[in-house]
Tab-separated table of C-alpha atoms in Angstrom:
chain	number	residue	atom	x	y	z
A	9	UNK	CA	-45.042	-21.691	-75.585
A	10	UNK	CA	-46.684	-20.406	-78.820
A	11	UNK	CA	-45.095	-22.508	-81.881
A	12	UNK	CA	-42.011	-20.931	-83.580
A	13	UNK	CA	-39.991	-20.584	-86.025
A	14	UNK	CA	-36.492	-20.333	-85.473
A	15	UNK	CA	-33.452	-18.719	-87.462
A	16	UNK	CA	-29.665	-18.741	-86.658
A	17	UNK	CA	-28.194	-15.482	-88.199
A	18	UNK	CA	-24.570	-16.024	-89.383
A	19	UNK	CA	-23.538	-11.935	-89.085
A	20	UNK	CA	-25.776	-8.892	-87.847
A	21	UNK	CA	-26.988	-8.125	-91.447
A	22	UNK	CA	-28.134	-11.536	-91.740
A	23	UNK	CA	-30.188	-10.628	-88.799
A	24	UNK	CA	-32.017	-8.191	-89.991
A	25	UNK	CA	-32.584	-9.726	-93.420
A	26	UNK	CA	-34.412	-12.723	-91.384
A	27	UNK	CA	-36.443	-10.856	-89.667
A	28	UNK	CA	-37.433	-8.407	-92.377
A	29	UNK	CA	-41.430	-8.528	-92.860
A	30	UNK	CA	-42.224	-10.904	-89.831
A	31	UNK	CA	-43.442	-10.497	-86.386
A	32	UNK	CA	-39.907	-12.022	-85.111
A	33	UNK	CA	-38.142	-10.981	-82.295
A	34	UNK	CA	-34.001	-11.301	-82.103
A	35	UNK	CA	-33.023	-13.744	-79.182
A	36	UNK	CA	-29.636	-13.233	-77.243
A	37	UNK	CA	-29.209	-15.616	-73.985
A	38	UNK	CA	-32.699	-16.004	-73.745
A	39	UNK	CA	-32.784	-15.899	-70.088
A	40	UNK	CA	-35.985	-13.286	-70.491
A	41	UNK	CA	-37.657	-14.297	-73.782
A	42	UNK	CA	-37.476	-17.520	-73.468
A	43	UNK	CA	-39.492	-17.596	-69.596
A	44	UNK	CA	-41.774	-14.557	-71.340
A	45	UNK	CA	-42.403	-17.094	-74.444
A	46	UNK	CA	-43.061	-20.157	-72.169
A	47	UNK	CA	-45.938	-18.058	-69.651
A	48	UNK	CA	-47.135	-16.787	-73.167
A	49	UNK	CA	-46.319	-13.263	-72.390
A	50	UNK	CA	-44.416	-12.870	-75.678
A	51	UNK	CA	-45.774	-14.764	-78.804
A	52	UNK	CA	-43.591	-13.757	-81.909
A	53	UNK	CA	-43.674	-16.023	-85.225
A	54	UNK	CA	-40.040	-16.121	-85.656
A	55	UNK	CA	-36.324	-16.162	-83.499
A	56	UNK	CA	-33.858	-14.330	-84.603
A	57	UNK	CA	-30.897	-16.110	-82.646
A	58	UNK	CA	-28.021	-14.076	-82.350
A	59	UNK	CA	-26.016	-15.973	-80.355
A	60	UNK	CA	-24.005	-17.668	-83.225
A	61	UNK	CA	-22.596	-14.006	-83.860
A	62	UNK	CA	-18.723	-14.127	-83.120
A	63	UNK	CA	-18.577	-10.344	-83.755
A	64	UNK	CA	-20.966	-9.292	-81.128
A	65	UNK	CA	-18.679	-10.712	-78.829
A	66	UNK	CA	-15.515	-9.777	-76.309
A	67	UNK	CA	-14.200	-7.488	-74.246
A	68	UNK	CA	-11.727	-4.586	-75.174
A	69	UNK	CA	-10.019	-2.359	-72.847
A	70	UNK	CA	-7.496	0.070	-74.127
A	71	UNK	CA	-6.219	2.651	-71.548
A	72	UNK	CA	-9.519	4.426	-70.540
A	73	UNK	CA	-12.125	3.077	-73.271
A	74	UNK	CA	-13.979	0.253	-72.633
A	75	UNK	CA	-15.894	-1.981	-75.542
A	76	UNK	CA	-18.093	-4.580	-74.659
A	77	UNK	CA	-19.852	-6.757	-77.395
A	78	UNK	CA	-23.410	-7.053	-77.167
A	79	UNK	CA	-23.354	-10.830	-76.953
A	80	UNK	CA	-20.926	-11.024	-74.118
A	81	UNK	CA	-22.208	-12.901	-71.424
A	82	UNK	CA	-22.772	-11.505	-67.468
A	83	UNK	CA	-20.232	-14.537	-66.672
A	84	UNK	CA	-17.698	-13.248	-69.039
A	85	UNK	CA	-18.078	-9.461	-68.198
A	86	UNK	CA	-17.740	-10.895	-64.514
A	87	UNK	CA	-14.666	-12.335	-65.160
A	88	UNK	CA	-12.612	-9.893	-67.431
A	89	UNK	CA	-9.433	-9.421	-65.347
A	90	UNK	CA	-9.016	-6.188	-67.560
A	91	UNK	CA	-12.171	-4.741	-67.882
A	92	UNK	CA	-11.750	-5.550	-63.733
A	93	UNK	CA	-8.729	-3.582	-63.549
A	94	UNK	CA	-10.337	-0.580	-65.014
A	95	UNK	CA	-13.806	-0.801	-63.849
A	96	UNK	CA	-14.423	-3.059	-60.738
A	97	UNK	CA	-18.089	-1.919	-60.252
A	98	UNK	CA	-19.090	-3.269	-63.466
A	99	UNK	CA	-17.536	-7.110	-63.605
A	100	UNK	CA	-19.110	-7.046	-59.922
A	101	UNK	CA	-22.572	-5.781	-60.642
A	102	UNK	CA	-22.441	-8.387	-63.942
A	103	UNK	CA	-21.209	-11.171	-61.293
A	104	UNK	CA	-24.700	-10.502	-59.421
A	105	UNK	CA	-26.790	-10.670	-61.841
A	106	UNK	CA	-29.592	-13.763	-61.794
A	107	UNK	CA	-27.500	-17.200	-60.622
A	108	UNK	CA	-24.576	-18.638	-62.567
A	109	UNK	CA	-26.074	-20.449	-64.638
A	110	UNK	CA	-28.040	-17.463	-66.164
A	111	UNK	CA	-24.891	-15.774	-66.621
A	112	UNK	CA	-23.802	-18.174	-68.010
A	113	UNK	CA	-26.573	-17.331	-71.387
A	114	UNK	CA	-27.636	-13.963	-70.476
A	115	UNK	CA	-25.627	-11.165	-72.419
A	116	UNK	CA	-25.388	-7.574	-71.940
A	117	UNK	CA	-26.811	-6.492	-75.014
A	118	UNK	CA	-29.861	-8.343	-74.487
A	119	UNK	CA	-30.427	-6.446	-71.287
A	120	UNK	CA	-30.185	-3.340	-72.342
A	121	UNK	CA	-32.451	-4.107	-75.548
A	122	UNK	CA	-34.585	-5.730	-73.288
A	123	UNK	CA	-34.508	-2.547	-70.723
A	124	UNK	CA	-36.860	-4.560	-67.742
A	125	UNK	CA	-37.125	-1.657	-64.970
A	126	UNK	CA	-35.482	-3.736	-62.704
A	127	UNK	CA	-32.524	-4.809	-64.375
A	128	UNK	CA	-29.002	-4.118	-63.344
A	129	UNK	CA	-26.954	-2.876	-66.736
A	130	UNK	CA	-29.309	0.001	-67.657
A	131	UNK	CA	-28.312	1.632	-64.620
A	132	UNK	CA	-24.803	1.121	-65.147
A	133	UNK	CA	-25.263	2.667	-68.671
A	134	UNK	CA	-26.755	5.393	-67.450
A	135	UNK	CA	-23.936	6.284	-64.512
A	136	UNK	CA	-21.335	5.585	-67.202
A	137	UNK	CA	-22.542	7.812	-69.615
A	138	UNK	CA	-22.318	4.893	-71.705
A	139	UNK	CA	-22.766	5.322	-75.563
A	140	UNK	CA	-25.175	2.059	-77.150
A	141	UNK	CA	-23.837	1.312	-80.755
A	142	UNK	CA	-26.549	-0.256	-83.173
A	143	UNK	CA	-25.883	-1.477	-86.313
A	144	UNK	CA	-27.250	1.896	-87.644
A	145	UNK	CA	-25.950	4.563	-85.412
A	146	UNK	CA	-24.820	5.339	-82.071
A	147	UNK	CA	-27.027	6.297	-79.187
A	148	UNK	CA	-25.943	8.337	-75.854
A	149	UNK	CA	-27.318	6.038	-73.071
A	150	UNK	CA	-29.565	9.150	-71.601
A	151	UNK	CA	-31.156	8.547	-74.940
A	152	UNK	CA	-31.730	4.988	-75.309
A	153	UNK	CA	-33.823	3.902	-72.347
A	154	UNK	CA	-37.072	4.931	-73.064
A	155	UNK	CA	-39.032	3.797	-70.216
A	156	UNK	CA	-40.749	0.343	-69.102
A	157	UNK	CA	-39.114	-2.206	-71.395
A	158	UNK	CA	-39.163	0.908	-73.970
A	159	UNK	CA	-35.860	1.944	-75.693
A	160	UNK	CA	-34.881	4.468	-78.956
A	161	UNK	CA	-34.232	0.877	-80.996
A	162	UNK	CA	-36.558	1.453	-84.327
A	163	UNK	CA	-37.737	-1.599	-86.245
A	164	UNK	CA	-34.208	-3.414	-87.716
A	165	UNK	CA	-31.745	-2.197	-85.337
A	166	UNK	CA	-30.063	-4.676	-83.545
A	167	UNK	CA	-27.728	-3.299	-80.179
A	168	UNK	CA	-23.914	-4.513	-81.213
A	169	UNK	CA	-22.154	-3.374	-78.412
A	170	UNK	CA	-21.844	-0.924	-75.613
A	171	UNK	CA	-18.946	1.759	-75.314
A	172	UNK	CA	-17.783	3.956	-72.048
A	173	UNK	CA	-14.579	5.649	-70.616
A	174	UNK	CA	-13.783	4.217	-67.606
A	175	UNK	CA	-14.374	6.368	-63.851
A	176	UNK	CA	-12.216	7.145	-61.632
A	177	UNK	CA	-14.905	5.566	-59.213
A	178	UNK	CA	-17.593	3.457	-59.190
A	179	UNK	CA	-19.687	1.499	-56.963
A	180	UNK	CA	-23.207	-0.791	-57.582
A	181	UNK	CA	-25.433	-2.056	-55.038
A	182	UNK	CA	-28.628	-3.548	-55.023
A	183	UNK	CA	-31.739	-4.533	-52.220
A	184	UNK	CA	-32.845	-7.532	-54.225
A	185	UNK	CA	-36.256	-8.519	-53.735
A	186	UNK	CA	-35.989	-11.739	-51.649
A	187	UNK	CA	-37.876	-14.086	-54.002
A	188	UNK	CA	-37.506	-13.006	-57.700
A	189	UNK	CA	-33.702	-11.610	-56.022
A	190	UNK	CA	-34.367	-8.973	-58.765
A	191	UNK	CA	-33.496	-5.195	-57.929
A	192	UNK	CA	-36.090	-3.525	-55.859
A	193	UNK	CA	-34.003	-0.577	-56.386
A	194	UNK	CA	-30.171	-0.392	-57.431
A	195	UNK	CA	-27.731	2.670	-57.748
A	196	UNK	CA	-24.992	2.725	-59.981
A	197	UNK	CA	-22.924	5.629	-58.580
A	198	UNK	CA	-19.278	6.810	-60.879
A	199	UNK	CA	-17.009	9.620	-59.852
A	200	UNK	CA	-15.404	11.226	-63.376
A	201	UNK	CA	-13.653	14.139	-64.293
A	202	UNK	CA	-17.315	15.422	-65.626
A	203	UNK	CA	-18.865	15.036	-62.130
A	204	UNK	CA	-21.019	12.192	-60.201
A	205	UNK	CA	-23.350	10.443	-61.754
A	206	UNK	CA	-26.403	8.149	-59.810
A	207	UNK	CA	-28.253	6.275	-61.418
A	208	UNK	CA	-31.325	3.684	-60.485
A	209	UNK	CA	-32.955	0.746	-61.756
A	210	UNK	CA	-35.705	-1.243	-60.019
A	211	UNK	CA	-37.504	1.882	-58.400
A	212	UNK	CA	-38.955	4.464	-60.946
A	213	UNK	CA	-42.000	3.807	-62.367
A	214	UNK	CA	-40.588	4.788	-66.124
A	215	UNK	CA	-37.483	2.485	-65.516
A	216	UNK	CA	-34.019	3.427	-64.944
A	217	UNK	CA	-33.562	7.306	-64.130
A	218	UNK	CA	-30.561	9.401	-62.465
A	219	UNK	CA	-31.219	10.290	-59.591
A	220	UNK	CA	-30.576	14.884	-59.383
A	221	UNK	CA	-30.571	14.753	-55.165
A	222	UNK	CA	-28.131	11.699	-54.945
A	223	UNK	CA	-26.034	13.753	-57.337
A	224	UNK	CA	-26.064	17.225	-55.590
A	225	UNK	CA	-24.968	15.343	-52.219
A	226	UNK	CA	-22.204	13.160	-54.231
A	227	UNK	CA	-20.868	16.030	-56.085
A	228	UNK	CA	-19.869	18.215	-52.541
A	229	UNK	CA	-17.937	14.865	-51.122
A	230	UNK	CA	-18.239	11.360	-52.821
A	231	UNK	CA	-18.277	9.853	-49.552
A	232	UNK	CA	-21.773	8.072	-47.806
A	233	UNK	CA	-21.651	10.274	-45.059
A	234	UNK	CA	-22.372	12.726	-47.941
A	235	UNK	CA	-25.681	11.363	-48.301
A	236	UNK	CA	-26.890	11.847	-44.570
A	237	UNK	CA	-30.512	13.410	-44.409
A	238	UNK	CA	-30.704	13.289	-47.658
A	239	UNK	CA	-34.335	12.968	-49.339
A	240	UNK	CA	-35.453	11.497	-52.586
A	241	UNK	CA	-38.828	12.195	-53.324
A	242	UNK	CA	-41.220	9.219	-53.743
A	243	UNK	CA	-42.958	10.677	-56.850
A	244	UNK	CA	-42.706	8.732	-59.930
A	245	UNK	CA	-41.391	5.632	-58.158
A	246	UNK	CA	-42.869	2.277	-57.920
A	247	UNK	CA	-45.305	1.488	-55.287
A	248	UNK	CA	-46.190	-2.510	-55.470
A	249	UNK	CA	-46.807	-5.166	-53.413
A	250	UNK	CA	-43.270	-5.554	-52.039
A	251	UNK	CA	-42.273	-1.966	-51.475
A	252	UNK	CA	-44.450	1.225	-51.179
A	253	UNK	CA	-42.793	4.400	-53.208
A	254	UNK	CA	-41.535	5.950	-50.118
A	255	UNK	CA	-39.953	2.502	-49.290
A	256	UNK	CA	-38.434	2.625	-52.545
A	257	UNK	CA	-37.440	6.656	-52.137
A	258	UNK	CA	-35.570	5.628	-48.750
A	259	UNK	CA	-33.788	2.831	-50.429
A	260	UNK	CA	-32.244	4.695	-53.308
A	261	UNK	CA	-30.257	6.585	-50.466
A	262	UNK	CA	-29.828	3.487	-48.377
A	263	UNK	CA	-28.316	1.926	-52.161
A	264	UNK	CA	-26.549	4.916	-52.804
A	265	UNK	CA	-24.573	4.940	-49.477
A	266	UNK	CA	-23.527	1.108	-50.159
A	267	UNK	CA	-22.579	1.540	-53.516
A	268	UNK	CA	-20.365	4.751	-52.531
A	269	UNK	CA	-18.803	3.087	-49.707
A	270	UNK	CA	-17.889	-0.032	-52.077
A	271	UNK	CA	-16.775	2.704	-54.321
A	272	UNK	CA	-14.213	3.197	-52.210
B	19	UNK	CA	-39.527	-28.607	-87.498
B	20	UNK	CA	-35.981	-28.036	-87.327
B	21	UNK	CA	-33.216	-30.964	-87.105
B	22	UNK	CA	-31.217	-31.188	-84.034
B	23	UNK	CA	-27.620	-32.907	-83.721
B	24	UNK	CA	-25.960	-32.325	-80.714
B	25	UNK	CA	-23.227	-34.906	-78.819
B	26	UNK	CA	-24.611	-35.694	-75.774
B	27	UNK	CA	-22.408	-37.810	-72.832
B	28	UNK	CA	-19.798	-38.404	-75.888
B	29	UNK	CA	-22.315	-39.421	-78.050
B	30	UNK	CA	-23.591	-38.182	-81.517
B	31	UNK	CA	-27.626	-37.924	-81.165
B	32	UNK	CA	-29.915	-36.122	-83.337
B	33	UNK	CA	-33.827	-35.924	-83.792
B	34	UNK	CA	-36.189	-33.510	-86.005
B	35	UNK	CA	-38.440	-31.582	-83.268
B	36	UNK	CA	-40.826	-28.750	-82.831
B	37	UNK	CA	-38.588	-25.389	-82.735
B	38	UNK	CA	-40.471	-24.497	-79.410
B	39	UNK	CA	-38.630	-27.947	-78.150
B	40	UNK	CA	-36.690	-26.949	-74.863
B	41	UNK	CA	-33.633	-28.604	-74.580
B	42	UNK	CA	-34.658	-30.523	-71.217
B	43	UNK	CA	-37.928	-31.871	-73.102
B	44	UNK	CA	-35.218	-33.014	-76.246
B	45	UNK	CA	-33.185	-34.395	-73.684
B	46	UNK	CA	-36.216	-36.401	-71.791
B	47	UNK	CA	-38.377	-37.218	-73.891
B	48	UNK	CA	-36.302	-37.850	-77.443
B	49	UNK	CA	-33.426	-39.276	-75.613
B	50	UNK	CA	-34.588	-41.008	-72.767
B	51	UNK	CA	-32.869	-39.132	-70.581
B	52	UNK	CA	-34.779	-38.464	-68.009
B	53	UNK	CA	-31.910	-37.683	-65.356
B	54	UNK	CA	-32.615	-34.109	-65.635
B	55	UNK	CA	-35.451	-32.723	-64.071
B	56	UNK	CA	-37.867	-30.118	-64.830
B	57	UNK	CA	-39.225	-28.517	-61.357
B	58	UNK	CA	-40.099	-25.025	-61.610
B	59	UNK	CA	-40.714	-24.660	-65.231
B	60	UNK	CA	-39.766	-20.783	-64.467
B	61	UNK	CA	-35.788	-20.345	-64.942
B	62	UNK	CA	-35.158	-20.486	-60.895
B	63	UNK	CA	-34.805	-23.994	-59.252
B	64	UNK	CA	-32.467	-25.205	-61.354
B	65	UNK	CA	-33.456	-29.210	-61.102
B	66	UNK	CA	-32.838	-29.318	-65.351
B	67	UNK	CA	-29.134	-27.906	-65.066
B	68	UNK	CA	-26.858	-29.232	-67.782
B	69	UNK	CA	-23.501	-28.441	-69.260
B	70	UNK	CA	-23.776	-27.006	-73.049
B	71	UNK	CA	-20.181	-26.437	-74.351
B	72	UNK	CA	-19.106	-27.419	-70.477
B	73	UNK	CA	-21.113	-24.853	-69.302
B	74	UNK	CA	-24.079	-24.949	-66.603
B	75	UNK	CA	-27.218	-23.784	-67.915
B	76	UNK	CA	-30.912	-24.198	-67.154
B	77	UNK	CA	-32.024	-26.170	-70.378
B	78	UNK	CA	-35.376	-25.218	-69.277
B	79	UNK	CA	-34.830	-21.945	-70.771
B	80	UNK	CA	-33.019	-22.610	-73.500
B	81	UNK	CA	-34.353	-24.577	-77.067
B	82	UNK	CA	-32.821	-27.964	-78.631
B	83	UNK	CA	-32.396	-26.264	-81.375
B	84	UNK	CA	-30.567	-23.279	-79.982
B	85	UNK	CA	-28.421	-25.907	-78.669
B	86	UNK	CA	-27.979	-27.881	-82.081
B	87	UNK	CA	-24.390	-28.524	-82.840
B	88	UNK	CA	-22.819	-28.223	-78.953
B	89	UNK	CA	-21.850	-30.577	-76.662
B	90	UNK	CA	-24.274	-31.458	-73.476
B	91	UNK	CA	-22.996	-33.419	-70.394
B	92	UNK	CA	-26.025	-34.758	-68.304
B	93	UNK	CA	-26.176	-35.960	-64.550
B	94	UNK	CA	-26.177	-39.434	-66.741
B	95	UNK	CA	-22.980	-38.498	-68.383
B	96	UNK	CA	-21.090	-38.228	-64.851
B	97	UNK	CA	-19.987	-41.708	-63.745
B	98	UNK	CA	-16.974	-43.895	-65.024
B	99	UNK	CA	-19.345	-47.048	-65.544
B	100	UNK	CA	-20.409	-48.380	-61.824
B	101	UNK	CA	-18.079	-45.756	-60.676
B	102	UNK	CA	-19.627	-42.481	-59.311
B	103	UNK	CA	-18.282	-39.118	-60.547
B	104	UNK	CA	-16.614	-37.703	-56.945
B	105	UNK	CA	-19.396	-35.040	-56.207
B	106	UNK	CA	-21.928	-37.766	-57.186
B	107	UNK	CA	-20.119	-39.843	-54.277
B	108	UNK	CA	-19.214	-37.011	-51.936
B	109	UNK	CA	-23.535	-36.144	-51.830
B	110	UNK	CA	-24.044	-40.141	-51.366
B	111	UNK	CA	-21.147	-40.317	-48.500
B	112	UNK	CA	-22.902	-36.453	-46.649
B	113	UNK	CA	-25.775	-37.217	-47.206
B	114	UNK	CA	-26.696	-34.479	-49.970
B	115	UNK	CA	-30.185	-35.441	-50.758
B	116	UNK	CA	-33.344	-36.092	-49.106
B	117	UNK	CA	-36.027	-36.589	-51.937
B	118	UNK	CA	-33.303	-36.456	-54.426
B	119	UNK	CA	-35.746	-33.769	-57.206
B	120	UNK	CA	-33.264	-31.508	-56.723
B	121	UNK	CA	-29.453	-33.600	-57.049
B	122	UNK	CA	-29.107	-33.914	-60.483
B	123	UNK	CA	-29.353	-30.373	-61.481
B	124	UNK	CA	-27.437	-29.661	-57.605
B	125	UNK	CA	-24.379	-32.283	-59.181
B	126	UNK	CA	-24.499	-30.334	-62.227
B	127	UNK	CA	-23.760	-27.093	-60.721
B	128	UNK	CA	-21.631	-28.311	-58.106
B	129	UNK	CA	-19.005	-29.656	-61.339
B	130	UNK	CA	-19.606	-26.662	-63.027
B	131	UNK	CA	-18.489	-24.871	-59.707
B	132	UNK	CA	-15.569	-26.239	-59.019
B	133	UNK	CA	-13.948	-26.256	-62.620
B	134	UNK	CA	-14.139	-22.196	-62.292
B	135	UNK	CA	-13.113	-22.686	-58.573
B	136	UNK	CA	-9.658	-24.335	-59.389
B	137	UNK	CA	-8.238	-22.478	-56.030
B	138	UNK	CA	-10.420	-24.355	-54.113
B	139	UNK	CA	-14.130	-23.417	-52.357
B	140	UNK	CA	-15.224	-22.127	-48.830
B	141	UNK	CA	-18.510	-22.384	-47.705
B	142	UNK	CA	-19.902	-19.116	-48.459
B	143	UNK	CA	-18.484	-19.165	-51.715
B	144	UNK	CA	-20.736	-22.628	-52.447
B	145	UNK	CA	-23.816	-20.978	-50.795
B	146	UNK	CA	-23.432	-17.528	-53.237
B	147	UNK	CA	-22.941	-20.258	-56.434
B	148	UNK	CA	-25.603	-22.422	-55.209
B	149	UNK	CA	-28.180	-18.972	-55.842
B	150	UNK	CA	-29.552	-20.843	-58.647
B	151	UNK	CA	-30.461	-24.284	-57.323
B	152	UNK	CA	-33.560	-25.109	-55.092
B	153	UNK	CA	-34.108	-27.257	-52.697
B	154	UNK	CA	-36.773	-27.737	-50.724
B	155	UNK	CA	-36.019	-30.641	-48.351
B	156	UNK	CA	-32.885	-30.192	-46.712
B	157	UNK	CA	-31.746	-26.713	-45.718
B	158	UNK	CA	-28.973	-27.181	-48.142
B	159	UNK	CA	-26.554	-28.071	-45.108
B	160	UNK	CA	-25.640	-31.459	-46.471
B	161	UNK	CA	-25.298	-30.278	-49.956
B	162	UNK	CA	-22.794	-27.451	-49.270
B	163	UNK	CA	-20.672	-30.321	-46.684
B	164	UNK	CA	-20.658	-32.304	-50.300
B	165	UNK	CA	-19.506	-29.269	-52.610
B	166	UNK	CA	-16.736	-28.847	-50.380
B	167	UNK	CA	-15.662	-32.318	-49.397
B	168	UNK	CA	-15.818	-33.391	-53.293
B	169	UNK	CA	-14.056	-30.343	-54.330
B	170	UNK	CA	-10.908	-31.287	-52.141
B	171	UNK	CA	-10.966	-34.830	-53.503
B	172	UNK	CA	-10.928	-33.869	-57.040
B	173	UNK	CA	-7.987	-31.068	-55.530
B	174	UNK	CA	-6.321	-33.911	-54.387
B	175	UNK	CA	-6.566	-35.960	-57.278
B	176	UNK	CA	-5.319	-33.814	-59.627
B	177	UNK	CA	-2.183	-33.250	-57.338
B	178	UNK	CA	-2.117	-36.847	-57.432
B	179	UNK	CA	-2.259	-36.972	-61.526
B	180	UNK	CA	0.166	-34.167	-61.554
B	181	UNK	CA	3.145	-36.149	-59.308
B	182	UNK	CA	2.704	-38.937	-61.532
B	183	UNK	CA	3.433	-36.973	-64.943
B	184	UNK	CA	6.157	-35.528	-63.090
């Protein structure tokens, strides 16, 4: 790792005054800057650390409306019994994300800043129809995530929480890849009054995208048998060294029929 | 340089290091305590797991000074004098270790596992929690055998406490 300098920010404003005029990035759980600092593949002159910030974090659930803080940990988004009660596919996916001890540190905000194509959250922002608040506006998650580690976030603005109604359904499954047990492709699939939603991480090759053929089938019957013959085609996905893009095209309906079935 | 106090096994520490410092290099080389382990250097074999704020983390991946100012429980902070901490004796007694690179950080998240398991463990459960944790000699039989034997003896002993302040 590249020396540093390092700041705790006391509030969100503080944040942004810190970082003001310096190559500095803002650090959440670490669990990906920190390995991306130590291989060298990110080298900024300052830390921002957020993770002092008691109002980026908790969990509120009223009725329908969900709130999550940006600096809530995967561990405690796992184990919300309310947030649980209202959206089950969400404290699971967070449950399976990286080992315990990363979710332990890791927070949701920081993934979605972060926006890795292969990351879990974005996906479930996207399904949700999730709205990202910033400490300048809020964003519709269709809007936010950008593309490969890309998001709307301009210089300053620091993600401060998430916001979604709850489904009526939901259901998240991933094909992790057996070594880095990141997503090779996930689908976030939620039944609402509006319609189904499906939405995949871990397979495009712009990051997270909603998937129109998953949809059409889902929105007939939300049921996996729904999803029989169906066909996504492999353009635009990821083609690698663990999964060609038709691999990847036949997963996202081999995901999709998991995550409906857990759905229930 | 930024100053660092943290309490470490109970006890007040503190050192001025180099803000890139990761907590396992504070912990090894500032404070001796080289219990923890560094293996993959990468955030997945978990060999440097320790318990900031009595939670298990990799403190490969995270900085002293992040850390400043919380609590940190090492594989060194486990035993009651000669007395071994019971998952520390339940992977001596079933045979939990072969090269033993791997057991401190193993221990770690084996405590750390059963305090959020307080209605007890079954054997897939310990295999999903022990997704962070490496090891490369034994196949991990053993080490799942301890999890669960140590987690009934501290179930027991609890039970044990409680009839007595009853």
């Amino acid at each position: 790792m590249y020396a540093v300098t390092y700041h705790r920010a006391a509030s969100v404003a503080d944040a942004t005054k810190l970082a003001k005029g310096k190559d500095a990035k803002y650090l959440s759980g670490g669990m990906t800057l920190i390995p991306a600092m130590k291989t060298r593949l990110a080298a900024p002159s300052d830390l921002i650390d957020l993770g002092h910030i008691a109002d980026l974090k908790g969990i509120k659930v009223s009725g329908k409306t969900v709130t999550i803080g940006a600096g809530t940990t995967h561990s405690e988004v796992a184990n919300n019994a309310k947030l649980k009660s209202v959206c089950p596919a969400l404290t699971d996916l967070a449950g399976h994300i990286g080992d315990p001890h990363v979710r332990h540190k890791g927070t949701i905000g920081g993934s979605i800043a972060n926006n890795d194509p292969a990351a879990d959250y974005p996906a479930a922002m996207l399904a949700l129809d999730a709205t990202i608040v910033t400490n300048k506006r809020e964003i519709a998650a269709a809007k936010f995530f950008k593309g490969l580690f890309e998001t709307a976030l301009k210089e300053g603005e620091i993600v401060t929480g998430v916001t979604f109604t709850a489904p009526e359904k939901a259901g998240y499954e991933k094909f992790r890849n057996p070594a880095s047990r990141y997503a090779m492709t996930g689908v976030f699939v939620a039944k609402s009054k509006d319609g189904v939603r499906a939405a995949v991480t871990g397979a495009g090759d712009n990051g997270v995208f909603r998937s129109k053929e998953v949809e059409a089938a889902l929105s007939k019957s939300f049921a996996a048998s729904a999803l029989e013959g169906v066909k996504v085609p492999s353009k635009n996905l990821m083609g690698d060294l663990h999964a060609t893009p038709d691999y990847r095209a036949n997963l996202v309906v081999v995901m999709a029929k998991r995550a409906v079935a857990k759905a229930g | 340089m930024s100053d660092v106090s943290l309490v470490v096994n109970g006890r007040k520490v503190s050192g001025s290091v180099e803000d890139r410092t990761l907590l396992v290099h504070f912990l090894r080389e500032n404070l001796g305590l080289t219990g923890t382990h560094v293996g993959c250097d990468t955030s997945q074999c978990g060999a440097c797991v320790v318990h900031v704020d009595g939670k298990a983390v990799k403190s490969c991946t995270m900085l002293a000074v992040q850390a400043s100012g919380s609590e940190v429980v090492t594989i060194e902070g486990l035993a009651n004098g000669a007395e071994l901490h019971p998952v520390q004796a339940a992977f001596k007694e079933h045979h939990g270790l072969q090269c033993g690179f791997c057991t401190p950080g193993m221990i770690m998240a084996a405590t750390d596992m059963i305090r959020r398991h307080p209605e007890g463990l079954d054997e897939a459960t310990v295999r999903a929690e022990l997704e962070g944790n490496i090891c490369r000699c034994t196949g991990y039989h053993n080490i799942v055998k301890a999890v669960l034997a140590a987690s009934k003896t501290m179930a027991k002993s609890k039970g044990k406490a409680k009839a007595k302040a009853a």
